[in-house]
mmCIF file of C-alpha atoms in Angstrom:
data_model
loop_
_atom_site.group_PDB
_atom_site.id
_atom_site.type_symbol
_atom_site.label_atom_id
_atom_site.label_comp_id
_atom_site.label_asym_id
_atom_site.label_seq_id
_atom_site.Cartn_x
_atom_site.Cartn_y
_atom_site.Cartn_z
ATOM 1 C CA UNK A 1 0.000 0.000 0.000
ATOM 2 C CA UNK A 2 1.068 3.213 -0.515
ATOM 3 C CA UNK A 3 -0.034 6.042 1.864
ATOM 4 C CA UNK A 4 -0.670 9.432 0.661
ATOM 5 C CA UNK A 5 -0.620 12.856 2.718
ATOM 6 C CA UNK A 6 -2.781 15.498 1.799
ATOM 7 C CA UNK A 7 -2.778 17.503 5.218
ATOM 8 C CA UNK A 8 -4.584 20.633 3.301
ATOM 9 C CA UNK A 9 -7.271 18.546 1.208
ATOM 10 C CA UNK A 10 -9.509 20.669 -1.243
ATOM 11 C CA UNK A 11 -12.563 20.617 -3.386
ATOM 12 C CA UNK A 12 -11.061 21.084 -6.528
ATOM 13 C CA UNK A 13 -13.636 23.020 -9.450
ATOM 14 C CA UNK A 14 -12.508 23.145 -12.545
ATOM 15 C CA UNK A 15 -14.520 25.391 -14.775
ATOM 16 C CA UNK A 16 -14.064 26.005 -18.557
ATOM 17 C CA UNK A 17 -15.310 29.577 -20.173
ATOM 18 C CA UNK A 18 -14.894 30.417 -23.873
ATOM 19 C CA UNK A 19 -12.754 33.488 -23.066
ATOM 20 C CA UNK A 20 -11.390 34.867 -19.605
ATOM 21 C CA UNK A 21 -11.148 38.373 -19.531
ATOM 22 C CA UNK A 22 -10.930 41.189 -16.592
ATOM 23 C CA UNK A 23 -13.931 42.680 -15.014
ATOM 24 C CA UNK A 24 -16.455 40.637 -17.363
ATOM 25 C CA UNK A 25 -19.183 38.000 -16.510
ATOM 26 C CA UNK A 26 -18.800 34.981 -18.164
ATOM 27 C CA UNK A 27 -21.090 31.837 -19.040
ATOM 28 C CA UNK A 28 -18.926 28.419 -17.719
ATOM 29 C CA UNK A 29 -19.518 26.193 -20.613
ATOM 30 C CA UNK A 30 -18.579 23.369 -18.536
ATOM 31 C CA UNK A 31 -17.931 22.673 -14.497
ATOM 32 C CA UNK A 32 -16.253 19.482 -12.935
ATOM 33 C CA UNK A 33 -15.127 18.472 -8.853
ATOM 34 C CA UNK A 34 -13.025 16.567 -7.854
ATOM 35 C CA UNK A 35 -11.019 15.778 -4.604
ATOM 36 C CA UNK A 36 -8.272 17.693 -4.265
ATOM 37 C CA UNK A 37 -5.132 18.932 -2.475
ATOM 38 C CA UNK A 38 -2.106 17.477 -4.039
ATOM 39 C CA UNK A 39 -2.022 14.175 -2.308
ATOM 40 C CA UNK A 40 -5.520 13.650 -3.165
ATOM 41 C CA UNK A 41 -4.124 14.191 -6.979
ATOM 42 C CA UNK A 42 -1.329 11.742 -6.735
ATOM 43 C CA UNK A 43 -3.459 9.314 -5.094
ATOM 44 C CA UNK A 44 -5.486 9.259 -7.511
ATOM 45 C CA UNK A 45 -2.985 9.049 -10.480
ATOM 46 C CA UNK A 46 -1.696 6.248 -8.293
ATOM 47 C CA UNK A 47 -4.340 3.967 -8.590
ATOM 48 C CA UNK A 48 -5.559 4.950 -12.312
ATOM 49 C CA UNK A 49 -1.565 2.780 -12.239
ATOM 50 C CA UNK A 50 -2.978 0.082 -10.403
ATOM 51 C CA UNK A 51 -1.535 0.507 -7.115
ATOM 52 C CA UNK A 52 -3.596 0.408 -3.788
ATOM 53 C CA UNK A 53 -3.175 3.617 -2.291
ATOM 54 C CA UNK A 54 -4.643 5.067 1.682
ATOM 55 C CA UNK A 55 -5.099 8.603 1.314
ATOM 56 C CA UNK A 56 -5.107 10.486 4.750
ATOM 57 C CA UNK A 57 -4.906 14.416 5.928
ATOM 58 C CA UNK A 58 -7.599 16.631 7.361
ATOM 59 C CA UNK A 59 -10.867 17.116 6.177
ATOM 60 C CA UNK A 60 -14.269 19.079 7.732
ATOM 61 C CA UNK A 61 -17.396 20.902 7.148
ATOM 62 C CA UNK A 62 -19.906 20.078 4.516
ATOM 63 C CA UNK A 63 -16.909 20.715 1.698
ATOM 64 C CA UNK A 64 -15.125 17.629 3.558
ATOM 65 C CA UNK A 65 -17.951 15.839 3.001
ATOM 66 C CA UNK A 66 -18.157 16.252 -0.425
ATOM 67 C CA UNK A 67 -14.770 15.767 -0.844
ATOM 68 C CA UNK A 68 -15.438 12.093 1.331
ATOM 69 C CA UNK A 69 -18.012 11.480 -0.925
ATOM 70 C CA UNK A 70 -16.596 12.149 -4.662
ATOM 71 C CA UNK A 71 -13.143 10.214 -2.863
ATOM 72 C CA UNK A 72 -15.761 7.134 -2.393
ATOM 73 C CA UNK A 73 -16.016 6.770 -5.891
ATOM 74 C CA UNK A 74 -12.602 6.282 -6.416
ATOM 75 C CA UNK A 75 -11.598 3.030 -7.493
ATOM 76 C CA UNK A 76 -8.388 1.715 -5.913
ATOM 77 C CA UNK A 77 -8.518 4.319 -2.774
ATOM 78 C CA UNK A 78 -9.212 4.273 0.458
ATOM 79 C CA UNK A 79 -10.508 7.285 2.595
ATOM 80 C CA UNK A 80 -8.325 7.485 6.010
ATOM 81 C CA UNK A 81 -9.053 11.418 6.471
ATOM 82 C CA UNK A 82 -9.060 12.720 9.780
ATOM 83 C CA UNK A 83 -11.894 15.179 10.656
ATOM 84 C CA UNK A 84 -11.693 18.617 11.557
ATOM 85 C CA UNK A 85 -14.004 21.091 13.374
ATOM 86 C CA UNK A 86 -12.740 23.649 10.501
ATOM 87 C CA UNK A 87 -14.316 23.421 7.070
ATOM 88 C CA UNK A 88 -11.930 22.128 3.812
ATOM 89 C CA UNK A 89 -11.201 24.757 1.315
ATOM 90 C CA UNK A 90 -12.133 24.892 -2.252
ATOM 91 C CA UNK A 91 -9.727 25.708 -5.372
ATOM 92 C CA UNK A 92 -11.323 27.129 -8.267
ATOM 93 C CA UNK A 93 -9.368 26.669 -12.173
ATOM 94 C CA UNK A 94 -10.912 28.741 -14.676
ATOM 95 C CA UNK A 95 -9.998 27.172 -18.137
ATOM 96 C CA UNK A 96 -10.095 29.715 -20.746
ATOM 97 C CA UNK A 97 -10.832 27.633 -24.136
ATOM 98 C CA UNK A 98 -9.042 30.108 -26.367
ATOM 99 C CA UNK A 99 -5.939 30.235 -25.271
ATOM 100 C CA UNK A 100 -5.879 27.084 -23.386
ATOM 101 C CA UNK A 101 -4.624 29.034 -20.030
ATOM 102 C CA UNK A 102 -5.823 28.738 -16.442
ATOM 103 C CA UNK A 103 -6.352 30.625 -13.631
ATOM 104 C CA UNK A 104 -6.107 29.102 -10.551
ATOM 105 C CA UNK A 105 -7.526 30.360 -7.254
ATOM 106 C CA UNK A 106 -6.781 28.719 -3.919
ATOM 107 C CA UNK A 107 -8.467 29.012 -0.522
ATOM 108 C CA UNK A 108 -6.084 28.735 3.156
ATOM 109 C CA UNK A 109 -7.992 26.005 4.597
ATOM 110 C CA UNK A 110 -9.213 25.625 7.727
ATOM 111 C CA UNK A 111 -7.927 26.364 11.242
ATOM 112 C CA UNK A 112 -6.701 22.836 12.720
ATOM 113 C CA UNK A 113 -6.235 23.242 16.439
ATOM 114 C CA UNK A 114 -3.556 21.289 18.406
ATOM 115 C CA UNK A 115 -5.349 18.016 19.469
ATOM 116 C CA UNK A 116 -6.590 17.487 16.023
ATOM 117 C CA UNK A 117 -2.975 17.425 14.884
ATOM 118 C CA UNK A 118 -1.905 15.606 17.826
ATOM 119 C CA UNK A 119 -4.587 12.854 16.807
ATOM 120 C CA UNK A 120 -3.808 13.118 12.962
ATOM 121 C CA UNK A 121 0.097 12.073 13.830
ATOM 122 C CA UNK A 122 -1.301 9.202 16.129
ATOM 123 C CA UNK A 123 -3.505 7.736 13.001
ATOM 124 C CA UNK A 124 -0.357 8.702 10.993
ATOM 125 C CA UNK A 125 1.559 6.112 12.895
ATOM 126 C CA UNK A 126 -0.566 3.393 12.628
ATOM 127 C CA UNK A 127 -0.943 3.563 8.631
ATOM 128 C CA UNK A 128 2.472 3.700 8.142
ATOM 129 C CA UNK A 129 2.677 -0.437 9.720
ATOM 130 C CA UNK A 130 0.937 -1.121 6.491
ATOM 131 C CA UNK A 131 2.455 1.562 3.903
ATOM 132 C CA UNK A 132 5.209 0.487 1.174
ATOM 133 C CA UNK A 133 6.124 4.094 0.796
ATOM 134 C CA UNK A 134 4.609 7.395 1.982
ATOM 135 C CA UNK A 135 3.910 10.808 -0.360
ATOM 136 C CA UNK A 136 3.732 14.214 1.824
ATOM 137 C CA UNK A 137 1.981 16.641 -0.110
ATOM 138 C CA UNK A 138 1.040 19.939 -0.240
ATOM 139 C CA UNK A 139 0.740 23.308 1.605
ATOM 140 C CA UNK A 140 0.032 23.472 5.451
ATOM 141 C CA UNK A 141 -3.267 24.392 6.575
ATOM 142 C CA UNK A 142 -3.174 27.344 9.633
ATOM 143 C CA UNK A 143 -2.536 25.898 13.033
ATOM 144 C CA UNK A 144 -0.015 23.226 11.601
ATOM 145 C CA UNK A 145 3.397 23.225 12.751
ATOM 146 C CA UNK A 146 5.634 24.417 9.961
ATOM 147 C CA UNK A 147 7.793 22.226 11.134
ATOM 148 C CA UNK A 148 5.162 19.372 10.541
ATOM 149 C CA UNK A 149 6.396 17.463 7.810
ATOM 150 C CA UNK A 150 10.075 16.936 9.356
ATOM 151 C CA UNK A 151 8.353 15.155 11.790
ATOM 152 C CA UNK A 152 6.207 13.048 9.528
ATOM 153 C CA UNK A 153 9.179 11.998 7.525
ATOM 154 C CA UNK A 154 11.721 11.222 10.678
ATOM 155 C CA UNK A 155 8.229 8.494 11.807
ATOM 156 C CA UNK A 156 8.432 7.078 8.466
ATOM 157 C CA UNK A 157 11.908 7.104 8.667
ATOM 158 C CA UNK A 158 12.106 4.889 11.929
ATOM 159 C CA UNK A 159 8.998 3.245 10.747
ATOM 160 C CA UNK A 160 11.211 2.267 7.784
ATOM 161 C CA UNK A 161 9.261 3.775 5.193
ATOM 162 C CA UNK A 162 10.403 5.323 2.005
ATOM 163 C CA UNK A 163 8.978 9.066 1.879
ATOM 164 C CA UNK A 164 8.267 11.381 -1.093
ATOM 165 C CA UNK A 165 8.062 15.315 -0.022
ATOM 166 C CA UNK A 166 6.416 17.872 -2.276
ATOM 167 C CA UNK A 167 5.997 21.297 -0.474
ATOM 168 C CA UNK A 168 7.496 24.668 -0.763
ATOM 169 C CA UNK A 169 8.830 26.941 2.048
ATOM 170 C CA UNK A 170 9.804 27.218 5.746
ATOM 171 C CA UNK A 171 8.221 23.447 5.345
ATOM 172 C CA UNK A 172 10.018 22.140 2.412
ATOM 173 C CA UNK A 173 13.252 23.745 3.981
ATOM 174 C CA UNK A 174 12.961 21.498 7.633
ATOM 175 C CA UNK A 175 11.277 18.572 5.864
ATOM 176 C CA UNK A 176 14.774 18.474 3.972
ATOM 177 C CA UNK A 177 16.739 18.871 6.496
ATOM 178 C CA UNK A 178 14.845 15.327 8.388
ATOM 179 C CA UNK A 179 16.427 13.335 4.999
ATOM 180 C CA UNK A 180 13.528 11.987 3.120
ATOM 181 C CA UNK A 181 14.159 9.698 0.412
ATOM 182 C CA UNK A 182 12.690 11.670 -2.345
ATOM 183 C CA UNK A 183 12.241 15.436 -2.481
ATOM 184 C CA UNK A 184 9.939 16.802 -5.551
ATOM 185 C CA UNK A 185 10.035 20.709 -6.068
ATOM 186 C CA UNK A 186 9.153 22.862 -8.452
ATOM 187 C CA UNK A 187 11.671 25.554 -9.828
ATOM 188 C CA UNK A 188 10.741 28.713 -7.982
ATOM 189 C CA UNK A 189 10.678 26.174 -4.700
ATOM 190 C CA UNK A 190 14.203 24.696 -5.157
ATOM 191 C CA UNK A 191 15.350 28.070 -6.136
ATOM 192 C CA UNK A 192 13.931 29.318 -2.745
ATOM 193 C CA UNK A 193 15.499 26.488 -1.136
ATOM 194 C CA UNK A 194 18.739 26.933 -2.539
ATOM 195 C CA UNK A 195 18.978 30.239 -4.395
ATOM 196 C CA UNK A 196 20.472 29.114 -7.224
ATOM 197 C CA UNK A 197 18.231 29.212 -10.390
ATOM 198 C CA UNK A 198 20.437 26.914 -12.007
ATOM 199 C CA UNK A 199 18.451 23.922 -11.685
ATOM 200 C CA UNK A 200 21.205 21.225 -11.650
ATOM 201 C CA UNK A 201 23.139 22.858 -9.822
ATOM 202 C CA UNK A 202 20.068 23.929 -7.353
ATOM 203 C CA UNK A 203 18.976 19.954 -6.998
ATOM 204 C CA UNK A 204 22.368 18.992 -6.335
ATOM 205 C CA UNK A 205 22.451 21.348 -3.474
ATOM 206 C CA UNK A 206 19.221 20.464 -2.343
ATOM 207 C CA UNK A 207 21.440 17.028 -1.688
ATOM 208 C CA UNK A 208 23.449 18.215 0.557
ATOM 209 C CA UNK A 209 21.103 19.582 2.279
ATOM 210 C CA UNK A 210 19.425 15.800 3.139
ATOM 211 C CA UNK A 211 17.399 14.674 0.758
ATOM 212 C CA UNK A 212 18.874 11.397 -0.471
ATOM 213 C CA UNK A 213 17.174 12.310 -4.074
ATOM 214 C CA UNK A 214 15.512 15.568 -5.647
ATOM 215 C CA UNK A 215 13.490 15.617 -8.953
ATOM 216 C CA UNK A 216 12.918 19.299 -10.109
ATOM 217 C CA UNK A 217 9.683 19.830 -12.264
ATOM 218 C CA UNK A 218 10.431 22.559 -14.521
ATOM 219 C CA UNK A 219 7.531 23.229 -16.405
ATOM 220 C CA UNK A 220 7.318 22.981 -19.780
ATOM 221 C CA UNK A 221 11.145 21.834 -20.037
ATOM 222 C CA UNK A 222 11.021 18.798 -18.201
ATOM 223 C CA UNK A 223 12.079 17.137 -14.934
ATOM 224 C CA UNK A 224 15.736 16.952 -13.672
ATOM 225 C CA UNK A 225 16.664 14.955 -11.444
ATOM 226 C CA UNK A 226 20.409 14.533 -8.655
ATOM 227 C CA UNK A 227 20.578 11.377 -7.524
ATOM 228 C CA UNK A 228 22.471 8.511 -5.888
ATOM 229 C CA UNK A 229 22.668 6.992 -9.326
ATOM 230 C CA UNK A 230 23.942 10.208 -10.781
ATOM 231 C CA UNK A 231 22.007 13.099 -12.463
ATOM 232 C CA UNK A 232 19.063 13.313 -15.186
ATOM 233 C CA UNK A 233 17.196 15.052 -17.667
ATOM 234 C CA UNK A 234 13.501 13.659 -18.808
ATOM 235 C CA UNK A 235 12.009 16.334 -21.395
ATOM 236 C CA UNK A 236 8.875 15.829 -23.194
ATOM 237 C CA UNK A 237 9.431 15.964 -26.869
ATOM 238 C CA UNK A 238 7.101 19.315 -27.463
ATOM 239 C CA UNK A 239 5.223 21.875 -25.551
ATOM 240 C CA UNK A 240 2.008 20.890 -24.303
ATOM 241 C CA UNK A 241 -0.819 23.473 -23.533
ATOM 242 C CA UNK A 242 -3.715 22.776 -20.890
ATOM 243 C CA UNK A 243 -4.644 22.915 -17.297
ATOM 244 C CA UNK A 244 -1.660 22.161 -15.421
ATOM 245 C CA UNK A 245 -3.522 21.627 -12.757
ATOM 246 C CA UNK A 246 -2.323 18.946 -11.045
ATOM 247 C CA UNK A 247 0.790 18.087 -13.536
ATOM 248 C CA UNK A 248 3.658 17.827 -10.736
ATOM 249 C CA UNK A 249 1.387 15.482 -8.692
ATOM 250 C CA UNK A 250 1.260 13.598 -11.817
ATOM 251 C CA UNK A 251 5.421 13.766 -11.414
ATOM 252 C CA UNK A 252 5.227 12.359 -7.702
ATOM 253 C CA UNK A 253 2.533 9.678 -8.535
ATOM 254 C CA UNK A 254 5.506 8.395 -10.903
ATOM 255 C CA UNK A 255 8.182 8.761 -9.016
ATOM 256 C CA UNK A 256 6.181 7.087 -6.489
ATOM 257 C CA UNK A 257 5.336 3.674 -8.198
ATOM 258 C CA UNK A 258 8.347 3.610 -10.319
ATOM 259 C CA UNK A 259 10.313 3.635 -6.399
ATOM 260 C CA UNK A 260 7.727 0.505 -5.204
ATOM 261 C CA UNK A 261 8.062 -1.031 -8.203
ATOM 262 C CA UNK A 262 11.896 -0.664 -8.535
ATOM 263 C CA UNK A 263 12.697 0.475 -11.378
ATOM 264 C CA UNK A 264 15.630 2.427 -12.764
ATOM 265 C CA UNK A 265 16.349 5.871 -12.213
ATOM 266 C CA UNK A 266 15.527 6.435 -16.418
ATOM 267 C CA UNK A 267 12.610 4.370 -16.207
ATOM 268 C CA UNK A 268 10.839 6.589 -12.993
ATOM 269 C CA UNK A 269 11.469 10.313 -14.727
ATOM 270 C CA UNK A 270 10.031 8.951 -18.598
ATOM 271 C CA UNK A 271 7.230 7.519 -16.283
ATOM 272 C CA UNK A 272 6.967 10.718 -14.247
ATOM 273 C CA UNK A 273 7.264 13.053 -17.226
ATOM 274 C CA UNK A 274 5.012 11.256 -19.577
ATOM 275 C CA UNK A 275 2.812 11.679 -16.734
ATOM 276 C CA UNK A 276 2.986 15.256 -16.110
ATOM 277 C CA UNK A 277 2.400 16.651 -19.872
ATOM 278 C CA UNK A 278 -0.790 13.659 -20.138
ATOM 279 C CA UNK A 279 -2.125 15.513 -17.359
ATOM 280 C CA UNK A 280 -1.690 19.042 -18.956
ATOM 281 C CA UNK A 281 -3.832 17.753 -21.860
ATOM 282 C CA UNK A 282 -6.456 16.413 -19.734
ATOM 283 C CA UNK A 283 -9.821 18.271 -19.352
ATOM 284 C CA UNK A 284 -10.242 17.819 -15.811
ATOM 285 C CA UNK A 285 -7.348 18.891 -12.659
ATOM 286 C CA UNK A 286 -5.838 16.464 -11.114
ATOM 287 C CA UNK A 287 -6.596 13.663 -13.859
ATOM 288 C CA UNK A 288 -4.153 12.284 -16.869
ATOM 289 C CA UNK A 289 -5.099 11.634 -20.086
ATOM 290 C CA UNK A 290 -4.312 7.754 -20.682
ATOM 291 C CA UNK A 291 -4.390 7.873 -24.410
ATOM 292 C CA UNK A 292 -1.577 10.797 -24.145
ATOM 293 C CA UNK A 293 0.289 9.343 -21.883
ATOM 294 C CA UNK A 294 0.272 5.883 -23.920
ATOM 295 C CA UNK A 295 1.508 7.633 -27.008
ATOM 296 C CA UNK A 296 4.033 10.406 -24.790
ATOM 297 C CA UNK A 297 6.010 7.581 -22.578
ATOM 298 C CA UNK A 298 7.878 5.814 -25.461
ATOM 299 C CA UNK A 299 9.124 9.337 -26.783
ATOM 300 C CA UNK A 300 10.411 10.558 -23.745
ATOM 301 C CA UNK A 301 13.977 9.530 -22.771
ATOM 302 C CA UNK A 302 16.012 10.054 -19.556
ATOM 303 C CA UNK A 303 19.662 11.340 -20.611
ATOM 304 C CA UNK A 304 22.606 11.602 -17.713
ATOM 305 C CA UNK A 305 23.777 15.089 -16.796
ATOM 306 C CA UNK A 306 27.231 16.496 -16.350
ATOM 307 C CA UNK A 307 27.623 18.112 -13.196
ATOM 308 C CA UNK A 308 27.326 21.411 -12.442
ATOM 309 C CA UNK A 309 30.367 22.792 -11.218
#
């Protein structure tokens, strides 16, 4: 099983207008939910690969319940959310069908006081007896420690369980520092981390700072990846236009099952890649298009890097 960690889960709306333009109504031509929060996302591209996947993190108010209830439907998932007196938040993508851009707009979440984290890291500890691996995901909702997911990954860690971080921040900065086995950030994140916008160099660094492995998502150009194994480039083989929405939890979902599955370096960042830009193309966040991702994987290659000096 793997175990994913959504600790700020969402309502995720996606809705699709002909045109977005300033201080204009607009007629949505098409509206779609979904659970969300980006564990929720890689859960879900998790077992769409046919993996069993426990999705935990917070969830409350009549929002958590819908998110509970579209979760239900999920084939291959099960729900291990921890309630909240707070209510979830809701992110709202506005696809504009012209241009093929979204805007994205993304509530806090909801105020989790101290004994519902205390009881969230005690149900924490008991999944992890049954995980294979563990994906923390995500922003932090207020009242969270920001030193919360340093202390998530040091349980896995003595629990013996691989662990996956994707966050940004004061909490990507600790959770690195507590040596998880896989660190996933975006550019502007590892540049934050690091302050080097020279992404090889920047994921190298992000090394030494304890991360056994990081895997930079850079958009439109690609993953890159410094590893134990050495360092790697996975780029798809055009520019894909979309909702990214959802397209570096796409990246940790195969990162994820390529790790359980152990496979190859190469093998995990064409899986992860192909991944990402399938998702881009699909209509709805958080979601990958299988037939792109069919045809996308066997064109994508992983080439070694020379170092960054």
């Amino acid at each position: 099983m793997i175990l994913t960690v959504t600790l700020n889960t969402a309502l995720d709306l996606t809705y699709h207008v002909p045109a977005l333009r300033p201080h204009a109504s607009h007629r949505v031509t098409d509206v779609r939910e979904r659970p969300g929060g980006k564990g929720l996302n890689v859960a879900r591209v998790l077992a769409a690969l046919g993996h069993e996947v426990t999705a935990t993190g917070f969830t409350g108010g009549a929002t958590g319940r819908r998110v509970r209830e579209l979760l239900s439907g999920t084939a291959g998932v099960a729900d291990a959310l921890v309630p909240v007196a707070g209510s979830t938040r809701r992110t709202i993508a506005v696809v504009d069908a012209r241009t093929g851009d979204t805007t994205q707009l993304n509530e806090p979440g909801p105020l989790v006081a101290p004994a519902e984290w205390t009881a969230f890291q005690d149900a924490y500890g008991q999944l992890l007896a049954d995980a294979d691996a563990v994906a923390l995901c995500g922003s932090l909702p207020p009242g969270v420690p920001v030193g919360a997911y340093a202390v998530l990954i040091r349980a896995a860690r003595a629990a013996g369980v691989p662990v996956l971080l994707d966050t940004g921040g004061e909490p990507l900065r600790r959770g690195v520092a507590a040596r998880p086995d896989i660190v996933k950030p975006n550019a502007e994140e590892l540049a934050e981390l690091t302050g080097s916008h020279e992404p090889l160099r920047a994921t190298q660094d992000a090394r030494r700072r304890g991360a056994q492995s990081v895997v930079a998502s850079l958009g439109a150009e690609g993953l890159v990846a410094a590893t134990p194994e050495g360092r790697w480039r996975a780029t798809p083989p055009a520019r894909v236009h979309g909702n990214p929405t959802g397209a570096g939890d796409s990246v940790c979902a195969g990162l994820l099952s390529g790790l359980v599955e152990h496979l190859p370096w190469p093998a995990r960042l064409t899986r992860a890649a192909a991944l990402s830009a399938a998702t881009v193309l699909s209509p709805t966040a958080g979601e990958f298009d299988r037939a792109a991702y069919a045809e996308l994987l066997p064109r994508i290659s992983a080439r070694r890097e020379e170092s960054a000096a």
